[in-house]
């Protein structure tokens, strides 16, 4: 049994990524939580010995893998790197955690689905990835579940914030050099605020602490709002202009006409209903999350 006042020690693979940074901000000031984050230079998912060394040094109560190969288009031609980082690395982490009795949280994506379902995707829906990235992430989910049935894989989608690189920072950066941008308008998803994902992950880690297997399998974390990418882009541009930042007019374009290297699901909606109910999660309203994200990106310059 855990002592109620003992700090919860969470280690993360990944330190500079969007979710990792949001975790650091969420944990900051929570007196019961200490966070130990390894950048890829310290714990590299392609270098299993470095992962072991980090877990030994950190000795966490819970390990969260917030590291991944996330270059969706480049993965089409860099399959080897994508699978090494998204499948083999997580398999090793999951095995190590199983052996040491450390609860393990892995992260995955809506890109494991083909997007043909008319409704938001639930945890029990059958994956069918359209891209090399999606296949590597699905392979990672399956490897983790195979070697560590007590592990939990959390799928997220369309994560945005003022941290690191994401759709908000990319659009504002593009709008510095362009007066109009073409953005796909046939992909629909739930823009999900990274600080909300981070708070949920901390709650999940707290629930799993000292009890591997208390939460296992798959869980979707997604905000209840949904919109298409072009609508999201227009909202970001309007908010950027309102805050004195760059603005570009957004023209909607179909995914076929846009011709990105990787296919993405047209329906990227994950249903976060189960997690929301289990953990009584509250989601920051979209206008407030957008305002905070744009402000943080503009402040970064
Ligand atoms: N952002 C989204 O919209 C989105 C959507 C669906 C799913 N996800 C999933 O959510 C998780 C977190 O994504 P994110 O948005 O935070 O990604 P991100 O901003 O692209 O950051 C990538 C993270 O992965 C780490 N990383 C990259 N290569 C690595 C390697 N070889 N070894 C160890 N770590 C490595 C990076 O390390 P450093 O700290 O050294 O930079 C960084 O922390 C991932 O599993 C991703 O697939 C994200």
mmCIF file of C-alpha atoms and ligand atoms in Angstrom:
data_model
loop_
_atom_site.group_PDB
_atom_site.id
_atom_site.type_symbol
_atom_site.label_atom_id
_atom_site.label_comp_id
_atom_site.label_asym_id
_atom_site.label_seq_id
_atom_site.Cartn_x
_atom_site.Cartn_y
_atom_site.Cartn_z
ATOM 1 C CA UNK A 1 0.000 0.000 0.000
ATOM 2 C CA UNK A 2 1.285 3.502 -0.865
ATOM 3 C CA UNK A 3 1.854 6.097 1.791
ATOM 4 C CA UNK A 4 -0.659 8.848 0.982
ATOM 5 C CA UNK A 5 1.946 11.637 1.214
ATOM 6 C CA UNK A 6 4.671 9.897 -0.792
ATOM 7 C CA UNK A 7 5.472 11.842 -3.964
ATOM 8 C CA UNK A 8 4.474 10.236 -7.223
ATOM 9 C CA UNK A 9 7.619 9.869 -9.319
ATOM 10 C CA UNK A 10 6.871 9.861 -13.027
ATOM 11 C CA UNK A 11 9.530 9.389 -15.687
ATOM 12 C CA UNK A 12 8.959 10.297 -19.314
ATOM 13 C CA UNK A 13 10.727 9.275 -22.481
ATOM 14 C CA UNK A 14 10.889 12.574 -24.376
ATOM 15 C CA UNK A 15 11.429 16.028 -22.892
ATOM 16 C CA UNK A 16 11.187 18.622 -25.673
ATOM 17 C CA UNK A 17 8.094 17.346 -27.471
ATOM 18 C CA UNK A 18 4.676 18.908 -27.154
ATOM 19 C CA UNK A 19 3.152 16.390 -24.747
ATOM 20 C CA UNK A 20 6.360 16.106 -22.701
ATOM 21 C CA UNK A 21 6.482 19.887 -22.236
ATOM 22 C CA UNK A 22 2.809 20.026 -21.342
ATOM 23 C CA UNK A 23 3.447 17.312 -18.735
ATOM 24 C CA UNK A 24 6.262 19.382 -17.242
ATOM 25 C CA UNK A 25 3.989 22.443 -17.019
ATOM 26 C CA UNK A 26 1.130 20.404 -15.526
ATOM 27 C CA UNK A 27 3.366 18.756 -12.930
ATOM 28 C CA UNK A 28 5.028 22.038 -11.995
ATOM 29 C CA UNK A 29 3.525 23.232 -8.754
ATOM 30 C CA UNK A 30 1.778 19.932 -7.981
ATOM 31 C CA UNK A 31 3.523 19.139 -4.723
ATOM 32 C CA UNK A 32 2.822 15.413 -4.861
ATOM 33 C CA UNK A 33 4.488 14.837 -8.229
ATOM 34 C CA UNK A 34 8.096 14.704 -9.348
ATOM 35 C CA UNK A 35 8.842 14.401 -13.023
ATOM 36 C CA UNK A 36 12.044 13.030 -14.514
ATOM 37 C CA UNK A 37 12.174 13.616 -18.271
ATOM 38 C CA UNK A 38 14.745 12.172 -20.643
ATOM 39 C CA UNK A 39 15.395 13.806 -24.005
ATOM 40 C CA UNK A 40 16.232 11.456 -26.860
ATOM 41 C CA UNK A 41 19.916 12.259 -26.348
ATOM 42 C CA UNK A 42 19.690 10.514 -22.953
ATOM 43 C CA UNK A 43 17.065 7.815 -23.591
ATOM 44 C CA UNK A 44 16.939 6.967 -27.292
ATOM 45 C CA UNK A 45 14.173 4.599 -28.382
ATOM 46 C CA UNK A 46 16.643 3.152 -30.933
ATOM 47 C CA UNK A 47 19.253 2.464 -28.240
ATOM 48 C CA UNK A 48 17.773 0.011 -25.756
ATOM 49 C CA UNK A 49 20.758 0.161 -23.408
ATOM 50 C CA UNK A 50 20.162 3.911 -23.007
ATOM 51 C CA UNK A 51 16.521 3.195 -22.084
ATOM 52 C CA UNK A 52 17.622 0.682 -19.423
ATOM 53 C CA UNK A 53 20.131 3.140 -17.986
ATOM 54 C CA UNK A 54 17.469 5.845 -17.740
ATOM 55 C CA UNK A 55 14.937 3.559 -16.043
ATOM 56 C CA UNK A 56 17.629 2.363 -13.601
ATOM 57 C CA UNK A 57 18.658 5.905 -12.764
ATOM 58 C CA UNK A 58 15.148 7.243 -12.521
ATOM 59 C CA UNK A 59 13.445 4.312 -10.737
ATOM 60 C CA UNK A 60 9.998 5.793 -11.410
ATOM 61 C CA UNK A 61 6.643 4.791 -9.929
ATOM 62 C CA UNK A 62 5.189 5.125 -13.447
ATOM 63 C CA UNK A 63 6.863 5.444 -16.864
ATOM 64 C CA UNK A 64 5.164 7.424 -19.652
ATOM 65 C CA UNK A 65 6.477 7.053 -23.188
ATOM 66 C CA UNK A 66 5.924 10.500 -24.722
ATOM 67 C CA UNK A 67 8.644 9.883 -27.298
ATOM 68 C CA UNK A 68 7.894 8.884 -30.864
ATOM 69 C CA UNK A 69 8.845 9.270 -34.504
ATOM 70 C CA UNK A 70 6.167 11.831 -35.433
ATOM 71 C CA UNK A 71 7.084 12.865 -39.003
ATOM 72 C CA UNK A 72 3.914 11.569 -40.624
ATOM 73 C CA UNK A 73 4.898 12.304 -44.251
ATOM 74 C CA UNK A 74 8.594 11.444 -43.944
ATOM 75 C CA UNK A 75 7.696 8.062 -42.447
ATOM 76 C CA UNK A 76 6.598 6.978 -45.946
ATOM 77 C CA UNK A 77 10.278 6.907 -46.934
ATOM 78 C CA UNK A 78 11.838 6.414 -43.485
ATOM 79 C CA UNK A 79 9.973 3.275 -42.450
ATOM 80 C CA UNK A 80 12.978 1.744 -40.752
ATOM 81 C CA UNK A 81 13.423 4.686 -38.379
ATOM 82 C CA UNK A 82 9.660 4.940 -37.761
ATOM 83 C CA UNK A 83 9.366 1.254 -36.803
ATOM 84 C CA UNK A 84 12.553 1.288 -34.700
ATOM 85 C CA UNK A 85 11.269 4.257 -32.677
ATOM 86 C CA UNK A 86 7.533 3.518 -32.672
ATOM 87 C CA UNK A 87 7.574 -0.284 -32.388
ATOM 88 C CA UNK A 88 10.887 -1.777 -31.230
ATOM 89 C CA UNK A 89 11.648 0.932 -28.644
ATOM 90 C CA UNK A 90 8.203 0.828 -26.996
ATOM 91 C CA UNK A 91 8.320 -3.011 -27.003
ATOM 92 C CA UNK A 92 11.588 -2.845 -25.064
ATOM 93 C CA UNK A 93 10.185 -0.259 -22.615
ATOM 94 C CA UNK A 94 7.054 -2.352 -22.053
ATOM 95 C CA UNK A 95 9.096 -5.536 -21.463
ATOM 96 C CA UNK A 96 11.426 -3.750 -19.066
ATOM 97 C CA UNK A 97 8.528 -2.247 -17.111
ATOM 98 C CA UNK A 98 6.773 -5.647 -16.921
ATOM 99 C CA UNK A 99 9.940 -7.245 -15.533
ATOM 100 C CA UNK A 100 10.412 -4.503 -12.945
ATOM 101 C CA UNK A 101 6.749 -4.063 -11.981
ATOM 102 C CA UNK A 102 6.646 -0.442 -13.171
ATOM 103 C CA UNK A 103 3.259 0.704 -14.546
ATOM 104 C CA UNK A 104 3.767 1.745 -18.177
ATOM 105 C CA UNK A 105 1.780 4.265 -20.231
ATOM 106 C CA UNK A 106 2.415 4.310 -23.970
ATOM 107 C CA UNK A 107 1.011 6.889 -26.424
ATOM 108 C CA UNK A 108 -0.554 6.385 -29.813
ATOM 109 C CA UNK A 109 -2.676 8.093 -32.417
ATOM 110 C CA UNK A 110 -5.889 8.341 -34.450
ATOM 111 C CA UNK A 111 -3.709 7.467 -37.472
ATOM 112 C CA UNK A 112 -4.156 3.784 -36.593
ATOM 113 C CA UNK A 113 -7.682 4.134 -38.083
ATOM 114 C CA UNK A 114 -8.679 4.510 -41.738
ATOM 115 C CA UNK A 115 -11.228 7.241 -41.019
ATOM 116 C CA UNK A 116 -14.127 5.537 -42.811
ATOM 117 C CA UNK A 117 -16.329 5.229 -39.720
ATOM 118 C CA UNK A 118 -19.190 7.734 -39.580
ATOM 119 C CA UNK A 119 -18.930 8.173 -35.802
ATOM 120 C CA UNK A 120 -16.009 8.988 -33.484
ATOM 121 C CA UNK A 121 -13.711 6.008 -32.949
ATOM 122 C CA UNK A 122 -14.059 4.087 -29.689
ATOM 123 C CA UNK A 123 -11.342 2.006 -28.035
ATOM 124 C CA UNK A 124 -12.771 -1.280 -29.351
ATOM 125 C CA UNK A 125 -12.890 -0.212 -33.011
ATOM 126 C CA UNK A 126 -10.701 -2.101 -35.468
ATOM 127 C CA UNK A 127 -7.584 -0.236 -36.646
ATOM 128 C CA UNK A 128 -6.632 -0.093 -40.311
ATOM 129 C CA UNK A 129 -3.863 2.473 -40.794
ATOM 130 C CA UNK A 130 -3.486 4.316 -44.105
ATOM 131 C CA UNK A 131 0.135 5.430 -43.657
ATOM 132 C CA UNK A 132 3.556 4.092 -42.688
ATOM 133 C CA UNK A 133 3.389 6.289 -39.581
ATOM 134 C CA UNK A 134 0.019 4.773 -38.624
ATOM 135 C CA UNK A 135 1.340 1.251 -39.266
ATOM 136 C CA UNK A 136 4.405 1.898 -37.095
ATOM 137 C CA UNK A 137 2.239 3.258 -34.270
ATOM 138 C CA UNK A 138 -0.179 0.319 -34.510
ATOM 139 C CA UNK A 139 2.769 -2.087 -34.471
ATOM 140 C CA UNK A 140 3.954 -0.293 -31.319
ATOM 141 C CA UNK A 141 0.537 -0.603 -29.640
ATOM 142 C CA UNK A 142 0.447 -4.318 -30.417
ATOM 143 C CA UNK A 143 4.034 -4.939 -29.308
ATOM 144 C CA UNK A 144 3.376 -3.180 -26.002
ATOM 145 C CA UNK A 145 0.185 -5.186 -25.358
ATOM 146 C CA UNK A 146 1.896 -8.455 -26.341
ATOM 147 C CA UNK A 147 4.837 -8.182 -23.946
ATOM 148 C CA UNK A 148 3.066 -6.276 -21.166
ATOM 149 C CA UNK A 149 -0.674 -6.918 -20.864
ATOM 150 C CA UNK A 150 -0.732 -4.552 -17.860
ATOM 151 C CA UNK A 151 0.401 -1.574 -19.961
ATOM 152 C CA UNK A 152 -1.976 1.190 -20.987
ATOM 153 C CA UNK A 153 -1.847 2.767 -24.455
ATOM 154 C CA UNK A 154 -3.385 6.220 -24.610
ATOM 155 C CA UNK A 155 -4.391 7.406 -28.078
ATOM 156 C CA UNK A 156 -4.565 11.147 -28.729
ATOM 157 C CA UNK A 157 -5.251 13.232 -31.837
ATOM 158 C CA UNK A 158 -4.940 16.779 -33.145
ATOM 159 C CA UNK A 159 -3.018 17.929 -30.071
ATOM 160 C CA UNK A 160 -2.296 21.665 -29.972
ATOM 161 C CA UNK A 161 -0.865 24.169 -27.499
ATOM 162 C CA UNK A 162 1.745 26.879 -27.176
ATOM 163 C CA UNK A 163 4.410 24.197 -26.611
ATOM 164 C CA UNK A 164 6.836 22.860 -29.215
ATOM 165 C CA UNK A 165 5.702 22.329 -32.803
ATOM 166 C CA UNK A 166 2.044 21.827 -33.539
ATOM 167 C CA UNK A 167 -0.656 23.034 -35.924
ATOM 168 C CA UNK A 168 -0.955 26.426 -34.176
ATOM 169 C CA UNK A 169 2.776 27.197 -34.242
ATOM 170 C CA UNK A 170 3.165 25.873 -37.804
ATOM 171 C CA UNK A 171 0.319 28.024 -39.165
ATOM 172 C CA UNK A 172 1.516 31.172 -37.423
ATOM 173 C CA UNK A 173 4.995 30.532 -38.748
ATOM 174 C CA UNK A 174 3.673 30.002 -42.318
ATOM 175 C CA UNK A 175 1.531 33.138 -42.055
ATOM 176 C CA UNK A 176 4.655 35.216 -41.404
ATOM 177 C CA UNK A 177 5.643 34.609 -45.045
ATOM 178 C CA UNK A 178 2.346 34.035 -46.876
ATOM 179 C CA UNK A 179 -0.853 36.039 -47.211
ATOM 180 C CA UNK A 180 -2.945 32.979 -48.101
ATOM 181 C CA UNK A 181 -2.682 29.275 -47.312
ATOM 182 C CA UNK A 182 -4.426 26.156 -48.597
ATOM 183 C CA UNK A 183 -5.551 23.799 -45.843
ATOM 184 C CA UNK A 184 -7.520 20.570 -46.183
ATOM 185 C CA UNK A 185 -11.195 20.887 -45.353
ATOM 186 C CA UNK A 186 -12.257 17.242 -45.558
ATOM 187 C CA UNK A 187 -10.358 15.962 -42.490
ATOM 188 C CA UNK A 188 -12.381 16.300 -39.306
ATOM 189 C CA UNK A 189 -11.034 15.852 -35.796
ATOM 190 C CA UNK A 190 -11.175 17.048 -32.218
ATOM 191 C CA UNK A 191 -8.552 19.741 -31.527
ATOM 192 C CA UNK A 192 -7.264 18.621 -28.129
ATOM 193 C CA UNK A 193 -5.400 21.008 -25.824
ATOM 194 C CA UNK A 194 -2.055 19.520 -24.730
ATOM 195 C CA UNK A 195 -2.388 20.804 -21.125
ATOM 196 C CA UNK A 196 -5.655 18.825 -20.858
ATOM 197 C CA UNK A 197 -3.916 15.714 -22.197
ATOM 198 C CA UNK A 198 -1.124 16.264 -19.660
ATOM 199 C CA UNK A 199 -3.514 16.670 -16.710
ATOM 200 C CA UNK A 200 -5.297 13.505 -17.744
ATOM 201 C CA UNK A 201 -1.995 11.609 -18.050
ATOM 202 C CA UNK A 202 -0.994 12.709 -14.544
ATOM 203 C CA UNK A 203 -4.308 11.441 -13.179
ATOM 204 C CA UNK A 204 -3.909 8.181 -15.042
ATOM 205 C CA UNK A 205 -0.360 7.797 -13.701
ATOM 206 C CA UNK A 206 -1.655 8.435 -10.187
ATOM 207 C CA UNK A 207 -4.287 5.740 -10.626
ATOM 208 C CA UNK A 208 -1.729 3.217 -11.946
ATOM 209 C CA UNK A 209 0.946 3.928 -9.347
ATOM 210 C CA UNK A 210 1.941 0.828 -7.416
ATOM 211 C CA UNK A 211 -0.730 -1.141 -9.234
ATOM 212 C CA UNK A 212 0.390 -2.401 -12.645
ATOM 213 C CA UNK A 213 -2.655 -3.746 -14.444
ATOM 214 C CA UNK A 214 -5.156 -1.552 -12.607
ATOM 215 C CA UNK A 215 -5.658 0.220 -15.949
ATOM 216 C CA UNK A 216 -4.604 -1.573 -19.086
ATOM 217 C CA UNK A 217 -5.365 -1.864 -22.773
ATOM 218 C CA UNK A 218 -6.452 1.182 -24.760
ATOM 219 C CA UNK A 219 -7.866 4.556 -23.763
ATOM 220 C CA UNK A 220 -8.724 7.532 -25.978
ATOM 221 C CA UNK A 221 -8.046 11.081 -24.759
ATOM 222 C CA UNK A 222 -9.816 13.607 -26.975
ATOM 223 C CA UNK A 223 -11.711 16.838 -26.446
ATOM 224 C CA UNK A 224 -15.418 16.905 -27.269
ATOM 225 C CA UNK A 225 -15.195 19.672 -29.938
ATOM 226 C CA UNK A 226 -14.780 18.745 -33.581
ATOM 227 C CA UNK A 227 -14.033 20.698 -36.729
ATOM 228 C CA UNK A 228 -12.297 20.362 -40.062
ATOM 229 C CA UNK A 229 -8.661 21.406 -40.491
ATOM 230 C CA UNK A 230 -9.464 24.491 -42.576
ATOM 231 C CA UNK A 231 -11.957 25.690 -39.957
ATOM 232 C CA UNK A 232 -9.334 25.160 -37.262
ATOM 233 C CA UNK A 233 -6.820 27.098 -39.369
ATOM 234 C CA UNK A 234 -9.246 30.002 -39.870
ATOM 235 C CA UNK A 235 -9.872 30.188 -36.125
ATOM 236 C CA UNK A 236 -6.111 30.220 -35.445
ATOM 237 C CA UNK A 237 -5.539 32.993 -38.002
ATOM 238 C CA UNK A 238 -8.403 35.103 -36.665
ATOM 239 C CA UNK A 239 -7.080 34.738 -33.119
ATOM 240 C CA UNK A 240 -3.525 35.498 -34.215
ATOM 241 C CA UNK A 241 -4.654 38.715 -35.933
ATOM 242 C CA UNK A 242 -6.735 39.665 -32.872
ATOM 243 C CA UNK A 243 -3.598 39.331 -30.739
ATOM 244 C CA UNK A 244 -1.482 41.365 -33.184
ATOM 245 C CA UNK A 245 0.153 38.344 -34.837
ATOM 246 C CA UNK A 246 0.423 37.337 -38.508
ATOM 247 C CA UNK A 247 -2.651 36.517 -40.568
ATOM 248 C CA UNK A 248 -3.158 34.525 -43.759
ATOM 249 C CA UNK A 249 -6.444 33.887 -45.560
ATOM 250 C CA UNK A 250 -7.311 30.180 -45.541
ATOM 251 C CA UNK A 251 -8.656 28.402 -48.613
ATOM 252 C CA UNK A 252 -10.136 24.948 -48.158
ATOM 253 C CA UNK A 253 -8.763 22.178 -50.362
ATOM 254 C CA UNK A 254 -9.493 18.442 -50.540
ATOM 255 C CA UNK A 255 -6.944 15.932 -49.247
ATOM 256 C CA UNK A 256 -6.667 14.435 -52.741
ATOM 257 C CA UNK A 257 -5.820 17.808 -54.249
ATOM 258 C CA UNK A 258 -3.358 18.582 -51.424
ATOM 259 C CA UNK A 259 -1.428 15.380 -52.167
ATOM 260 C CA UNK A 260 0.619 14.957 -48.980
ATOM 261 C CA UNK A 261 3.007 12.000 -48.987
ATOM 262 C CA UNK A 262 1.003 10.182 -46.291
ATOM 263 C CA UNK A 263 -2.741 9.530 -46.288
ATOM 264 C CA UNK A 264 -4.503 10.681 -43.149
ATOM 265 C CA UNK A 265 -7.901 9.538 -41.892
ATOM 266 C CA UNK A 266 -10.703 11.891 -43.015
ATOM 267 C CA UNK A 267 -12.487 11.056 -39.786
ATOM 268 C CA UNK A 268 -9.835 11.604 -37.097
ATOM 269 C CA UNK A 269 -12.413 11.809 -34.355
ATOM 270 C CA UNK A 270 -11.567 9.738 -31.293
ATOM 271 C CA UNK A 271 -14.276 9.440 -28.682
ATOM 272 C CA UNK A 272 -12.845 10.509 -25.345
ATOM 273 C CA UNK A 273 -16.089 9.605 -23.566
ATOM 274 C CA UNK A 274 -14.730 6.621 -21.631
ATOM 275 C CA UNK A 275 -11.679 8.430 -20.196
ATOM 276 C CA UNK A 276 -13.721 11.581 -19.518
ATOM 277 C CA UNK A 277 -16.158 9.567 -17.449
ATOM 278 C CA UNK A 278 -13.557 7.364 -15.714
ATOM 279 C CA UNK A 279 -11.415 10.291 -14.584
ATOM 280 C CA UNK A 280 -14.073 13.033 -14.424
ATOM 281 C CA UNK A 281 -11.967 14.987 -16.927
ATOM 282 C CA UNK A 282 -12.852 18.540 -17.843
ATOM 283 C CA UNK A 283 -11.774 19.943 -21.208
ATOM 284 C CA UNK A 284 -10.698 23.557 -21.630
ATOM 285 C CA UNK A 285 -13.244 25.270 -23.909
ATOM 286 C CA UNK A 286 -11.875 25.598 -27.475
ATOM 287 C CA UNK A 287 -11.890 29.449 -27.568
ATOM 288 C CA UNK A 288 -9.920 29.658 -24.315
ATOM 289 C CA UNK A 289 -7.452 26.929 -25.337
ATOM 290 C CA UNK A 290 -6.968 28.644 -28.707
ATOM 291 C CA UNK A 291 -6.397 32.051 -27.105
ATOM 292 C CA UNK A 292 -3.814 30.647 -24.671
ATOM 293 C CA UNK A 293 -2.017 28.669 -27.382
ATOM 294 C CA UNK A 294 -1.801 31.581 -29.826
ATOM 295 C CA UNK A 295 -0.609 33.897 -27.040
ATOM 296 C CA UNK A 296 2.146 31.460 -26.058
ATOM 297 C CA UNK A 297 3.279 30.959 -29.673
ATOM 298 C CA UNK A 298 3.351 34.723 -30.332
ATOM 299 C CA UNK A 299 5.252 35.318 -27.089
ATOM 300 C CA UNK A 300 7.900 32.833 -28.284
ATOM 301 C CA UNK A 301 8.394 35.020 -31.351
HETATM 302 N N1 LIG B 1 0.731 15.940 -31.544
HETATM 303 C C1 LIG B 1 -0.313 15.277 -32.002
HETATM 304 O O1 LIG B 1 -1.237 15.852 -32.594
HETATM 305 C C2 LIG B 1 -0.413 13.805 -31.812
HETATM 306 C C3 LIG B 1 -1.464 13.181 -32.430
HETATM 307 C C4 LIG B 1 -1.588 11.824 -32.275
HETATM 308 C C5 LIG B 1 -0.688 11.129 -31.496
HETATM 309 N N2 LIG B 1 0.349 11.757 -30.911
HETATM 310 C C6 LIG B 1 1.270 10.937 -30.118
HETATM 311 O O2 LIG B 1 1.533 11.575 -28.880
HETATM 312 C C7 LIG B 1 2.861 11.263 -28.459
HETATM 313 C C8 LIG B 1 3.610 12.542 -28.141
HETATM 314 O O3 LIG B 1 3.676 13.306 -29.325
HETATM 315 P P1 LIG B 1 4.126 14.837 -29.365
HETATM 316 O O4 LIG B 1 3.051 15.566 -30.066
HETATM 317 O O5 LIG B 1 4.564 15.288 -28.026
HETATM 318 O O6 LIG B 1 5.378 14.686 -30.354
HETATM 319 P P2 LIG B 1 6.497 15.759 -30.749
HETATM 320 O O7 LIG B 1 6.131 17.109 -30.274
HETATM 321 O O8 LIG B 1 6.771 15.541 -32.197
HETATM 322 O O9 LIG B 1 7.760 15.273 -29.922
HETATM 323 C C9 LIG B 1 8.391 14.062 -30.189
HETATM 324 C C10 LIG B 1 9.015 13.558 -28.913
HETATM 325 O O10 LIG B 1 9.574 12.283 -29.220
HETATM 326 C C11 LIG B 1 10.904 12.284 -28.782
HETATM 327 N N3 LIG B 1 11.703 11.434 -29.655
HETATM 328 C C12 LIG B 1 11.888 11.514 -30.980
HETATM 329 N N4 LIG B 1 12.748 10.567 -31.395
HETATM 330 C C13 LIG B 1 13.103 9.865 -30.295
HETATM 331 C C14 LIG B 1 13.978 8.787 -30.049
HETATM 332 N N5 LIG B 1 14.668 8.207 -31.032
HETATM 333 N N6 LIG B 1 14.115 8.341 -28.790
HETATM 334 C C15 LIG B 1 13.430 8.920 -27.768
HETATM 335 N N7 LIG B 1 12.584 9.948 -27.926
HETATM 336 C C16 LIG B 1 12.427 10.423 -29.183
HETATM 337 C C17 LIG B 1 11.384 13.716 -28.842
HETATM 338 O O11 LIG B 1 12.509 13.793 -28.018
HETATM 339 P P3 LIG B 1 13.229 15.119 -27.455
HETATM 340 O O12 LIG B 1 12.553 15.399 -26.161
HETATM 341 O O13 LIG B 1 14.662 14.792 -27.326
HETATM 342 O O14 LIG B 1 12.974 16.190 -28.494
HETATM 343 C C18 LIG B 1 10.145 14.460 -28.387
HETATM 344 O O15 LIG B 1 10.076 14.522 -26.991
HETATM 345 C C19 LIG B 1 3.475 10.430 -29.590
HETATM 346 O O16 LIG B 1 3.331 9.061 -29.292
HETATM 347 C C20 LIG B 1 2.627 10.753 -30.787
HETATM 348 O O17 LIG B 1 2.611 9.713 -31.733
HETATM 349 C C21 LIG B 1 0.499 13.099 -31.040
#
